[in-house]
XYZ file of C-alpha atoms in Angstrom:
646
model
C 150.102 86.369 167.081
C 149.663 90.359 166.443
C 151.906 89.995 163.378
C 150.498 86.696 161.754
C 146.684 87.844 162.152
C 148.273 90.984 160.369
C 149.674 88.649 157.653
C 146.256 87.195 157.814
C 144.528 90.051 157.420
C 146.747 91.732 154.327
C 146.116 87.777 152.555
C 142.407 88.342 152.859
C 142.588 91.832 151.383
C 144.560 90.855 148.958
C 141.973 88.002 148.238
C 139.027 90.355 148.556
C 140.592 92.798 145.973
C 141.258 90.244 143.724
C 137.735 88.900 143.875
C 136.477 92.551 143.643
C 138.834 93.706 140.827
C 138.023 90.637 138.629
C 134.437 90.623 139.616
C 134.892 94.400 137.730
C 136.698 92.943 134.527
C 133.771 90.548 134.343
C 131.333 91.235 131.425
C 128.566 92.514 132.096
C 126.850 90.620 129.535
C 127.300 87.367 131.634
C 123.957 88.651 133.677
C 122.030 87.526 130.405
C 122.228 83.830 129.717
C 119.365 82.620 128.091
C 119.076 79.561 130.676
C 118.107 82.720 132.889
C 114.992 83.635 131.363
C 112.028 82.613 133.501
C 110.311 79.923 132.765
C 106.952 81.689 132.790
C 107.845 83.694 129.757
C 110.055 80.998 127.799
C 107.073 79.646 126.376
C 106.017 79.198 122.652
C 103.703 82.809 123.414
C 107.823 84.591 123.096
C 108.934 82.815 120.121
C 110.349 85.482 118.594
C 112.008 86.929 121.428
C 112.110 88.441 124.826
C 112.850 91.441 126.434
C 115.256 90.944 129.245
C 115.768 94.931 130.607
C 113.863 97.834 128.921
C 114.450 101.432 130.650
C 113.804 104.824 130.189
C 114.580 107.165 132.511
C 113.904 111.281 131.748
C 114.758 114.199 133.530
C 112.750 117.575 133.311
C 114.923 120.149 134.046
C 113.430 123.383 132.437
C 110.791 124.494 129.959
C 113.206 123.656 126.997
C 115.551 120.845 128.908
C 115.060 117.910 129.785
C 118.018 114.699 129.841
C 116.798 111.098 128.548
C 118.708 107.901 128.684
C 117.614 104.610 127.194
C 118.706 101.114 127.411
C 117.345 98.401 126.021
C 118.238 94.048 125.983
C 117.176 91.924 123.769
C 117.198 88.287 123.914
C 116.709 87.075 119.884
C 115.592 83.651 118.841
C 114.656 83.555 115.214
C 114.554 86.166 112.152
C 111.196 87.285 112.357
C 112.956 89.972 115.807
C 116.071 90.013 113.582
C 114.951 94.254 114.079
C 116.302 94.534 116.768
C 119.827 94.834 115.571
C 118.673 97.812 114.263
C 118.679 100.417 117.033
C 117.755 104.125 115.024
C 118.651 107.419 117.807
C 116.667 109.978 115.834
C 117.806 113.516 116.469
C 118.060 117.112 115.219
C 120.530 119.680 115.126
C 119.478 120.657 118.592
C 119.517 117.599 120.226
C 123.248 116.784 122.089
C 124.368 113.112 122.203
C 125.943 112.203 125.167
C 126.924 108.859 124.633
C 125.950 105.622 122.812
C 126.997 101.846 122.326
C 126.369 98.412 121.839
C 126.905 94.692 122.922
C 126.032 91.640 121.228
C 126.298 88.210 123.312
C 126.201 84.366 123.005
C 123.465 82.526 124.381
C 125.613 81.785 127.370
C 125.089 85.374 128.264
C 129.614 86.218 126.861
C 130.010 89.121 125.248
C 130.716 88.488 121.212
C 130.895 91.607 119.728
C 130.937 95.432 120.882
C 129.399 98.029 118.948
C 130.817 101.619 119.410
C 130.571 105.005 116.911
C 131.874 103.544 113.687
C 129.196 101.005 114.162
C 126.505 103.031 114.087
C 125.545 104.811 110.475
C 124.370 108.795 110.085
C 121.541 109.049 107.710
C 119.060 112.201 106.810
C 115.535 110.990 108.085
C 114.323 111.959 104.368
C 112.234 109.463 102.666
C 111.386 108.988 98.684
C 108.575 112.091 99.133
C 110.830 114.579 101.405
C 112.757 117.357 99.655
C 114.482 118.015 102.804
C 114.789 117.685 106.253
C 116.481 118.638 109.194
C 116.208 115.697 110.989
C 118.759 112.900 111.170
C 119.186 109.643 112.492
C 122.443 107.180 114.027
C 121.494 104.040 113.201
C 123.143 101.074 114.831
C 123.850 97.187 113.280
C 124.265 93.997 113.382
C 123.960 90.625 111.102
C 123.347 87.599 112.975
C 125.104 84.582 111.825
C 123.287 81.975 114.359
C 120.391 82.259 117.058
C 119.564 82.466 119.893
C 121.908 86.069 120.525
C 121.187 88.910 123.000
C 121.948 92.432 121.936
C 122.285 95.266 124.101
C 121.773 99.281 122.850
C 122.146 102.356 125.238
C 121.803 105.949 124.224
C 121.668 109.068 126.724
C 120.804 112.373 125.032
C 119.545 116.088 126.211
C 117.066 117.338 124.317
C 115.712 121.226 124.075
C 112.281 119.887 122.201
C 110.591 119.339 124.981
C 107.014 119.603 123.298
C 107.872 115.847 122.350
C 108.616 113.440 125.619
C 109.470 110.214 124.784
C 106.559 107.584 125.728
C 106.478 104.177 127.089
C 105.844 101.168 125.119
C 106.782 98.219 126.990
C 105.442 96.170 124.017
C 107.080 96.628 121.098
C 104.820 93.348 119.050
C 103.252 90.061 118.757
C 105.679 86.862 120.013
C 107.445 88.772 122.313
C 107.639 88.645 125.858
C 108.987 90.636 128.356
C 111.223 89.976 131.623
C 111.277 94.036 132.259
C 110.913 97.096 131.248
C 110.685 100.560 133.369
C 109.529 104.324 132.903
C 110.924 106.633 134.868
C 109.838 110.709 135.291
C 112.465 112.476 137.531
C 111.088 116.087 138.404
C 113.128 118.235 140.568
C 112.213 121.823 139.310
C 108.478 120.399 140.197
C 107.477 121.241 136.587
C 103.363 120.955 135.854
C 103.360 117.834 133.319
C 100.303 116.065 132.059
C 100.724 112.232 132.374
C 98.453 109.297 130.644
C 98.770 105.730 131.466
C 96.742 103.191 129.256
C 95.260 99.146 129.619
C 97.602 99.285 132.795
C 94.530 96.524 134.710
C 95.338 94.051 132.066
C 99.380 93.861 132.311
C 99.689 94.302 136.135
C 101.519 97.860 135.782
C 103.350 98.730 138.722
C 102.943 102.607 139.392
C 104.897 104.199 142.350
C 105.389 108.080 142.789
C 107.746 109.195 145.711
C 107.843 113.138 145.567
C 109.408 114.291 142.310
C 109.995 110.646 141.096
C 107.491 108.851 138.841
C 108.363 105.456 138.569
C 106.227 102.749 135.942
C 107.382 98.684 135.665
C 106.164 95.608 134.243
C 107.935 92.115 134.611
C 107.330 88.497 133.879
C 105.098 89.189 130.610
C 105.125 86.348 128.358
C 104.602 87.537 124.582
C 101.288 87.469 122.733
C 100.029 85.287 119.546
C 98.684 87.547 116.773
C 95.253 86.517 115.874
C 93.522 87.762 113.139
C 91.062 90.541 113.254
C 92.327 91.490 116.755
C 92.043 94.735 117.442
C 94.529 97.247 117.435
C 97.654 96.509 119.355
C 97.103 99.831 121.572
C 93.406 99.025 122.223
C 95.031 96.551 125.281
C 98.941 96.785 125.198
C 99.991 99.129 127.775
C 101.247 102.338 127.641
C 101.834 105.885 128.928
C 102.419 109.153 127.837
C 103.782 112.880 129.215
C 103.595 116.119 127.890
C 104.765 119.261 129.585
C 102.389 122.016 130.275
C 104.793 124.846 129.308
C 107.031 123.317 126.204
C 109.016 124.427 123.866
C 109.197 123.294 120.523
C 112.174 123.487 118.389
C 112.699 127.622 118.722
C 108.908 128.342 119.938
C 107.472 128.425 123.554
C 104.200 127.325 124.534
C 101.996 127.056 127.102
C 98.755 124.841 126.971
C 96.450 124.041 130.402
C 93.772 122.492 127.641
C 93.109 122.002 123.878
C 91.419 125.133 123.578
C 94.940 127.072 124.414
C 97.060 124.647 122.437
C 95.095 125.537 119.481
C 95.186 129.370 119.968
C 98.921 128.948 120.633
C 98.929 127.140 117.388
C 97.184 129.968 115.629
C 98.981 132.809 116.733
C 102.567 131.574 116.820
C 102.773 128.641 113.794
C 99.854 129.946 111.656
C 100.071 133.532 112.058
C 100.985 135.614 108.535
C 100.706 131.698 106.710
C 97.560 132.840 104.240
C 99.767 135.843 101.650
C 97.957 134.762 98.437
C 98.781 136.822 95.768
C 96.119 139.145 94.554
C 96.058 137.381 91.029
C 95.412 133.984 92.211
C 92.415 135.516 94.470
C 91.097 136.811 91.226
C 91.752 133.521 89.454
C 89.492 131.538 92.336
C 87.146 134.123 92.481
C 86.448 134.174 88.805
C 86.669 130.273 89.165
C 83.901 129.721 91.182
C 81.836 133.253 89.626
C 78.777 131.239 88.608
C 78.103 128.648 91.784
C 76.053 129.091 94.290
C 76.072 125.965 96.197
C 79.304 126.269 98.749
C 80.403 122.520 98.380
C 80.348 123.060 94.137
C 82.679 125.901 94.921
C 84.913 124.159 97.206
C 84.817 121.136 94.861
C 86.138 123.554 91.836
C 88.615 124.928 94.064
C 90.051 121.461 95.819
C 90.286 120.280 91.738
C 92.070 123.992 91.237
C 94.846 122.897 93.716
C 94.910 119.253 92.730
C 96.090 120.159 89.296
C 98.328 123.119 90.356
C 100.143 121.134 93.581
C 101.896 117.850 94.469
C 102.887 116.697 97.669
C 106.359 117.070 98.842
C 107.538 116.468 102.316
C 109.940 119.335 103.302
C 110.358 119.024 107.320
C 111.786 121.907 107.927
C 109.922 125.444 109.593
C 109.765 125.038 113.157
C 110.720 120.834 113.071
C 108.129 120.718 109.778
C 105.114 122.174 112.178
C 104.900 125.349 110.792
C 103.545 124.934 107.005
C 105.155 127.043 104.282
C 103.343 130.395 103.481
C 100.424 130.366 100.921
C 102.532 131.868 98.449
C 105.258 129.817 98.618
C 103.154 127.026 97.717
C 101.429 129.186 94.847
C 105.143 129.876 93.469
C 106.609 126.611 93.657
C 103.419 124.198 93.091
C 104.629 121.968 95.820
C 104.441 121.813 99.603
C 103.823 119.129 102.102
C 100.486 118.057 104.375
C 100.267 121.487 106.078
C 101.941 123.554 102.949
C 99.250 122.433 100.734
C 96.088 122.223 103.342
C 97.004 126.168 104.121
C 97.529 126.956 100.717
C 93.539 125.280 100.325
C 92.547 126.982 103.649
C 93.765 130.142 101.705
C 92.443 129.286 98.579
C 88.766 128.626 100.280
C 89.368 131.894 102.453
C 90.027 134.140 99.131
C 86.150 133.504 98.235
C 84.865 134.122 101.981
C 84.528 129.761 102.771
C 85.429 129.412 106.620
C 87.859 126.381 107.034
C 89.386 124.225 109.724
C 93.201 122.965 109.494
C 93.032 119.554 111.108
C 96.151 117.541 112.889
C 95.609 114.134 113.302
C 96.920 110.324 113.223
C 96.828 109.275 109.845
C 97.164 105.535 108.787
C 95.548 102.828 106.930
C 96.475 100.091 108.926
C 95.719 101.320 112.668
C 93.645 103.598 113.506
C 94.872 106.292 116.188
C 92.907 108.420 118.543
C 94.222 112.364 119.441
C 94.781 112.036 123.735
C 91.667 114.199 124.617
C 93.971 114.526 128.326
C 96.919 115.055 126.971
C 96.841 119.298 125.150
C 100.377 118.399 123.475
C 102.138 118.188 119.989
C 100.640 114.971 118.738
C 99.928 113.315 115.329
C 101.613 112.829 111.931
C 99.540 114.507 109.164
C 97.437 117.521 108.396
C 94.322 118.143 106.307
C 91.502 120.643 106.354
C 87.939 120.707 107.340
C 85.472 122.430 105.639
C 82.069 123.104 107.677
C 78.593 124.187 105.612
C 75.162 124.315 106.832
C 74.633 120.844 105.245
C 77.657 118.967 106.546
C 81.155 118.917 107.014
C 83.362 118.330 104.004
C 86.716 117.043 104.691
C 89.575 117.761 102.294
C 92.967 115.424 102.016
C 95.120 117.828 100.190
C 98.098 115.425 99.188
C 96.528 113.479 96.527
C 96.306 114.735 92.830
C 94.197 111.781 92.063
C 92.083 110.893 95.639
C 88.403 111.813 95.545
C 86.809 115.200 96.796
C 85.311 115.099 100.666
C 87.255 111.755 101.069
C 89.522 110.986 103.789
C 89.389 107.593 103.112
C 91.205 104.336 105.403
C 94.031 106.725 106.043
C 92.101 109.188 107.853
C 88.723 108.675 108.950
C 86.515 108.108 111.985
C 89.607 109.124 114.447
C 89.991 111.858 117.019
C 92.066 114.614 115.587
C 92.810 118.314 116.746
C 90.978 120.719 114.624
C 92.119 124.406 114.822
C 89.011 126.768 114.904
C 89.344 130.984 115.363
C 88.185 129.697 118.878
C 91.170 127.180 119.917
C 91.518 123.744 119.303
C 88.613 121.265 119.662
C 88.916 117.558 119.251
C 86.815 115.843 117.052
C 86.242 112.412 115.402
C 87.020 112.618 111.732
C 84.704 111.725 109.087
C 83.052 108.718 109.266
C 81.682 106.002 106.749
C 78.623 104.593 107.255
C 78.400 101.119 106.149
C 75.532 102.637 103.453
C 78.608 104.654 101.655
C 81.061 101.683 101.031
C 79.653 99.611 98.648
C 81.383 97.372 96.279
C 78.961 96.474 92.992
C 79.919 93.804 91.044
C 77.597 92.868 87.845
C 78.831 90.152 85.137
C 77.278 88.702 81.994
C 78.398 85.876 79.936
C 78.237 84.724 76.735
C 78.440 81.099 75.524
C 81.500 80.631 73.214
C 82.491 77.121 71.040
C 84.373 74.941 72.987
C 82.843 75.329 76.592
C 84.303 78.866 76.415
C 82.770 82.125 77.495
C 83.102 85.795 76.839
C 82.824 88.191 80.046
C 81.807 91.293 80.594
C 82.230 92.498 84.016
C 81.519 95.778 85.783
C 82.521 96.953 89.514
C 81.777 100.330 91.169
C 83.597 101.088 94.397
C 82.358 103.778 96.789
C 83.272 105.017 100.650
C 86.119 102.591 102.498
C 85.858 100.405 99.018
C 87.002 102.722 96.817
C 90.616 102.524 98.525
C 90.726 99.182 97.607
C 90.677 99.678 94.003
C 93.151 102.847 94.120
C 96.268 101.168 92.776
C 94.347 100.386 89.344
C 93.934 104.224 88.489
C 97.548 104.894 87.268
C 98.401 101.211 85.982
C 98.796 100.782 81.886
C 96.389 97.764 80.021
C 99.327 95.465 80.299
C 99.898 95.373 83.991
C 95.739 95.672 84.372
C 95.743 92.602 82.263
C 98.206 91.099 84.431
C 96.911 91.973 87.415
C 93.350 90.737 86.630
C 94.660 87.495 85.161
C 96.428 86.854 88.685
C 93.337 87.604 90.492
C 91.331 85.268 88.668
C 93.789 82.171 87.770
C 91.593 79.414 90.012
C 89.285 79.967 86.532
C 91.193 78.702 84.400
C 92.748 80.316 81.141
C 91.351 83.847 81.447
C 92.476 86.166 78.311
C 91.883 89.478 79.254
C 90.509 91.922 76.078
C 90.369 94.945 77.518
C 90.281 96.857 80.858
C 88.752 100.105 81.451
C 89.140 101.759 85.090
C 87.249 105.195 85.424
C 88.420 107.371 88.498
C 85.249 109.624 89.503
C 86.450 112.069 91.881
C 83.694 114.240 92.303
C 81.954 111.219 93.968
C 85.011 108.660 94.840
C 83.974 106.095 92.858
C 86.328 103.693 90.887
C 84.716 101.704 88.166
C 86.016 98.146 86.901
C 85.130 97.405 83.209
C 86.666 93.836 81.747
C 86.166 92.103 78.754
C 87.939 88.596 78.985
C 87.542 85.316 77.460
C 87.882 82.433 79.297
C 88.560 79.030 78.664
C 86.315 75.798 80.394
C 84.371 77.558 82.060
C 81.982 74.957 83.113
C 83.560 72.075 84.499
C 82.856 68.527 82.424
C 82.024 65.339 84.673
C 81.144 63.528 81.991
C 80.124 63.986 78.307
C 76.368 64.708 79.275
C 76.736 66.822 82.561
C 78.187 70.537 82.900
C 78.848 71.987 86.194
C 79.279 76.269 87.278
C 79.496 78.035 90.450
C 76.574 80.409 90.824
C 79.661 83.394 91.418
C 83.186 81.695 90.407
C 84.535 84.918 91.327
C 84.056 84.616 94.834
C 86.876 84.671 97.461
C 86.126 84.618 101.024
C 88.173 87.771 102.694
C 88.102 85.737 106.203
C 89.333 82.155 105.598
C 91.221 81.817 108.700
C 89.752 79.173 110.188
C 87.704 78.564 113.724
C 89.429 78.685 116.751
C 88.702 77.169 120.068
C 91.493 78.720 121.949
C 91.210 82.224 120.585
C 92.668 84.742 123.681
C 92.021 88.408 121.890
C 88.605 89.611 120.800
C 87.948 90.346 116.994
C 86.800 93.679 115.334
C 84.940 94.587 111.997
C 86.725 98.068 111.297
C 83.920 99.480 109.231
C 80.272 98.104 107.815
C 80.296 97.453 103.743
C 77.317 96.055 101.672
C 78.814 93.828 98.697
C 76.249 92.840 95.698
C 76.863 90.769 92.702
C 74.580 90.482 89.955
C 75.119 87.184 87.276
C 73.410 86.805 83.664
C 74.762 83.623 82.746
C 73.626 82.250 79.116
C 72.543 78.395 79.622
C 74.776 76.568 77.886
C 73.605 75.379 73.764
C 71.660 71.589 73.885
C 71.569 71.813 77.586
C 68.596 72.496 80.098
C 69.058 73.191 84.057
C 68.780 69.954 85.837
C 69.755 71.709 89.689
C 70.225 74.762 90.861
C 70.746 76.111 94.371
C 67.699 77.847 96.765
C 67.312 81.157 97.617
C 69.077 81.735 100.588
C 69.043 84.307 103.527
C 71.509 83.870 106.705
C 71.226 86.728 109.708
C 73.404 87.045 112.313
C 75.023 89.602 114.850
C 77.433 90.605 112.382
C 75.210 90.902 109.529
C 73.576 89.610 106.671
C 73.870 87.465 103.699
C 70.579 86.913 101.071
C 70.806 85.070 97.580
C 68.018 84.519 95.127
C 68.274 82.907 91.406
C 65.872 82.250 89.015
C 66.190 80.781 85.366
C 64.312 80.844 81.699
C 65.029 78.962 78.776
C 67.908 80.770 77.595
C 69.487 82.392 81.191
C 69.976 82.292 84.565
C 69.834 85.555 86.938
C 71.556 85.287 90.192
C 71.998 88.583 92.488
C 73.639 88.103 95.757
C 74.266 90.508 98.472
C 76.490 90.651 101.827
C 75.596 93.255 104.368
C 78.235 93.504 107.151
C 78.264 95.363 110.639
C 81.002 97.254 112.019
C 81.586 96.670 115.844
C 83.688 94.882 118.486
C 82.871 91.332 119.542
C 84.175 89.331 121.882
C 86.569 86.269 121.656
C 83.363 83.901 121.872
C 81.953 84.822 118.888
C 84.553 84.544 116.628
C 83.668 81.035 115.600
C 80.309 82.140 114.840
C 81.441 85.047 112.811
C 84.097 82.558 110.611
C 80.767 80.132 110.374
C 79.081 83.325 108.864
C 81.740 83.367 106.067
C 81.806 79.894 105.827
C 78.056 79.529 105.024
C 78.478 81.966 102.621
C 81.328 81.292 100.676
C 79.166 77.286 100.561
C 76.159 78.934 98.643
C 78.693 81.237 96.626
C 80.457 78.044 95.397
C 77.084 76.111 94.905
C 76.851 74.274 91.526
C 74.339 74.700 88.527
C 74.261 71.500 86.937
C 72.987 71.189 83.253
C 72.656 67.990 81.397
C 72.742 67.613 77.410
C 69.582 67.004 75.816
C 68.859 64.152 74.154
């Protein structure tokens, strides 16, 4: 008995180490079949794809230390995620790579394909306005040849920038859900860190801390439908942030309890010795400005001065691109990037005794960004300078040889941005555009050619937010204007464009439209005794999406604008005005619209205008708000109808 239940016994462990051993030869990627995905977030809301297993785990281990591993698994259903098979590790010459890889699977969760180093590509993180840079980036890939796929990426690093921890974005875009993703903070030196969690009520955001361990999840998210207007993804996808009290970045320790030190730090150890002029261009801008009294003429004659003597090259290198190039490099060279060329202005201004603010902030035209007022850290993307007078504060984008003066424009303005007084930092929303400044003027007059044709003249001005619209017209020859305006206009007809004039007025950002264009049937024939226009054929309603009765996000209005048109329209030869529209006036919440035309023997005057309200607004009123633009664009389109005489 003793030596069969030993028989027994060696049988089972062989068994057991069988089981065990090819339990370990098993994929791993057999844990991700999509049949496994719950059935709460396999809905249409993920359509593009769904996060199975997002982590990222860091570990502080000094002021300039700290580990970092990432994993992330994808679960890929159609092109629009096909970005995913692009996984970039972005790095510098400090940073040490520990280890990374890939895995690609079937939609039975087997393992297809394994990426390992010669998979993955080494690029310079330079871009078409960069000189040079120091950083670099490992970028893995793969092409897809049939859906659904998962794909798996891992990295682990250890990093000596520690003035930039790596945040948490569990949502990474619209149409994609997510089965998991974690954050984790180990802290066993107990090192004083500065930690922001956002929109963490909406998404359920499981936070735990157990002594040095911070530890964020969220499961069982399906994705989100974009809807338009909604407001910015980070206004109510959640998030969180860290930032170490003392840091060190690239070669430079800090130490920051609040803004106020961060920007004293900034002054003394990245700006210090960064305004060396030479004496001759101080005599140059001195002389320049001799014969002005009024401060903003001078700084206007000196932001021209470095608009014609700069242009903007990115060159990331000083301190991981933080520390701008001295003043004089930039006066040698005649190039420099966003902090090399607002210094160089900072100097320029200082030279003639003009106090001025370097500014850090978010800068971009398509989502607007907001400084962390908790969070006294390296933060933003761009620089530009502030210039305070007794009258107001003029702010100064120093890249652009053709933007207009005091103009930060869509890429810059009404944010919360660092500004960098003698004092310490202070943050501070950026400039801001009432809806009074952006105004877009349209006024056209027509005369009546043979042949139901017409000759137009039109003329636009575009001021504030507006002008930006118009931008890409200052630089284009008459051909591709021609073009261009031809395109905009085809639901006219045959439009033959004459001439086009665009005037860039920088002193007061304006951008001015002239056309002269002839243009074939322009009132539309019935019948041999009726013609039919559109009181404003040009019009094209910006927010034609369509009502909604299921709408989930609310809607936003990103700044207020006031649009007029004014019409002269010659009445056509033989013919008299039969009907013509009412004056009209519609008022709402989110503005106002008011149209009034009147008519002689020879002409008909129309002027029009749309006055729209910035502001949030809630999911209910959306419908209303596309009925605004829908009763609008009806009395734009409205018909004049003329009938021959007899």
């Amino acid at each position: 008995m003793y030596i069969y239940a030993q028989v027994i016994a060696i049988q089972m462990y062989r068994l057991f180490f069988f089981v065990f051993f090819l339990g370990f030869l098993t994929p791993k990627g057999q844990v991700f079949p999509v049949s496994e995905i719950p059935a709460e977030i396999l809905n249409d809301k993920s359509k593009s794809a769904v996060v199975r297993s997002e982590k990222t785990e860091l570990v502080l281990l000094s002021q300039d230390r700290f580990e970092h591993q990432y994993e992330i698994v994808v679960t890929v259903f159609n092109s629009n995620a096909d970005h995913f098979t692009s996984f970039p590790i972005h790095y510098i010459p400090s940073t040490k790579i520990k280890q990374y890889y890939g895995e690609v699977y079937d939609a039975d969760g087997k393992i297809i394909k394994k990426l390992g180093k010669k998979d993955f590509s080494d690029y310079s993180a330079v871009d078409n306005s960069s000189l040079y840079t120091e950083s670099r980036v490992l970028v893995g890939d793969f092409t897809p040849t049939r859906y659904p796929y998962t794909i798996k990426y891992f990295v682990s690093l250890e990093q000596s920038n520690t003035a930039f921890i790596p945040t948490w974005q569990p949502f990474s875009g619209y149409n994609i859900g997510v089965e998991k993703s974690e954050y984790i903070i180990n802290n066993p030196r107990n090192l004083t860190y500065f930690f922001s969690l956002y929109n963490q009520d909406q998404f359920a955001v499981r936070q735990e801390k157990s002594g040095n361990k911070l530890h964020l999840a969220i499961e069982k998210i399906a994705g989100i439908d974009y809807e338009p207007m909604a407001p910015q993804a980070s206004s109510f996808f959640p998030y969180a942030r860290v930032a170490l009290q003392d840091f060190n970045l690239i070669s430079v320790k800090g130490s920051a309890k609040d803004w106020k030190e961060f920007g004293l730090w900034y002054n003394n150890n990245l700006l210090n010795d960064r305004m060396d002029i030479p004496t001759e261009t101080k005599n140059q801008i001195k002389q320049l400005v001799a014969n002005e009294e009024d401060v903003e003429e001078k700084v206007y004659k000196i932001y021209n001065y470095l608009q014609q003597k700069t242009r903007y090259i990115n060159v990331a290198l000083n301190i991981g691109g933080w520390q701008p190039y001295k003043a004089s490099h930039v006066n040698r060279t005649g190039y420099g990037d966003c902090k090399g060329l607002s210094n160089y202005m900072k100097s320029l201004l200082d030279a003639v005794d003009i106090p001025s603010n370097l500014v850090i902030l978010y800068a971009d035209s398509r989502h607007k960004q907001n400084f962390d007022a908790d969070l006294p850290a390296p933060q933003g993307n761009h620089m530009l300078l502030q210039v305070p007078t007794k009258e107001d504060t003029i702010w100064l984008e120093c890249t652009t040889q053709q933007g207009p003066f005091n103009h930060l424009g869509q890429f810059g303005y009404d944010r919360k941005a660092l500004v960098l007084t003698p004092e310490g930092g202070v943050i501070q929303k950026t400039q801001f555009y009432p809806k009074e400044k952006n105004i877009t003027s349209t006024k056209i007059n027509t005369t009546n050619l043979p042949n139901n044709k017409v000759n137009l003249i039109l003329e636009s001005s575009h001021f504030g937010l507006m002008y930006d619209d118009e931008r890409r017209f200052i630089d284009m020859n008459q051909d591709d204007l021609k073009k261009q305006f031809q395109a905009q206009y085809s639901h006219l007809g045959q439009v033959y464009v004459k001439e086009i004039n665009i005037t860039n007025d920088k002193r007061y950002g304006n951008i001015q439209r002239e056309v002269n264009a002839n243009i074939d049937n322009w009132h539309q024939k019935p019948n041999p005794v009726f013609l039919v226009t559109s009181i404003n054929p040009f019009f094209q309603n910006p927010y034609n999406y369509g009502r909604n009765n299921d709408r989930k996000l609310p809607f936003h209005i990103p700044f207020g604008s006031i649009s007029t048109f004014q019409a002269s329209y010659q009445i056509p030869e033989h013919h008299s005005i039969v009907e013509m529209p009412q004056n009209q006036k519609i008022s709402t919440i989110f503005g106002s619209y008011e149209m009034s035309i009147t008519s002689d023997d020879k002409q008909i005057l129309i002027h029009s205008t749309i006055d729209l309200n910035q502001g949030e607004y809630s999911k209910q009123q959306y419908n209303d708000f596309i009925d605004f633009f829908k009763n609008i664009e009806r009395v734009e389109k409205s018909k004049i109808l003329f009938e021959k005489k007899s």
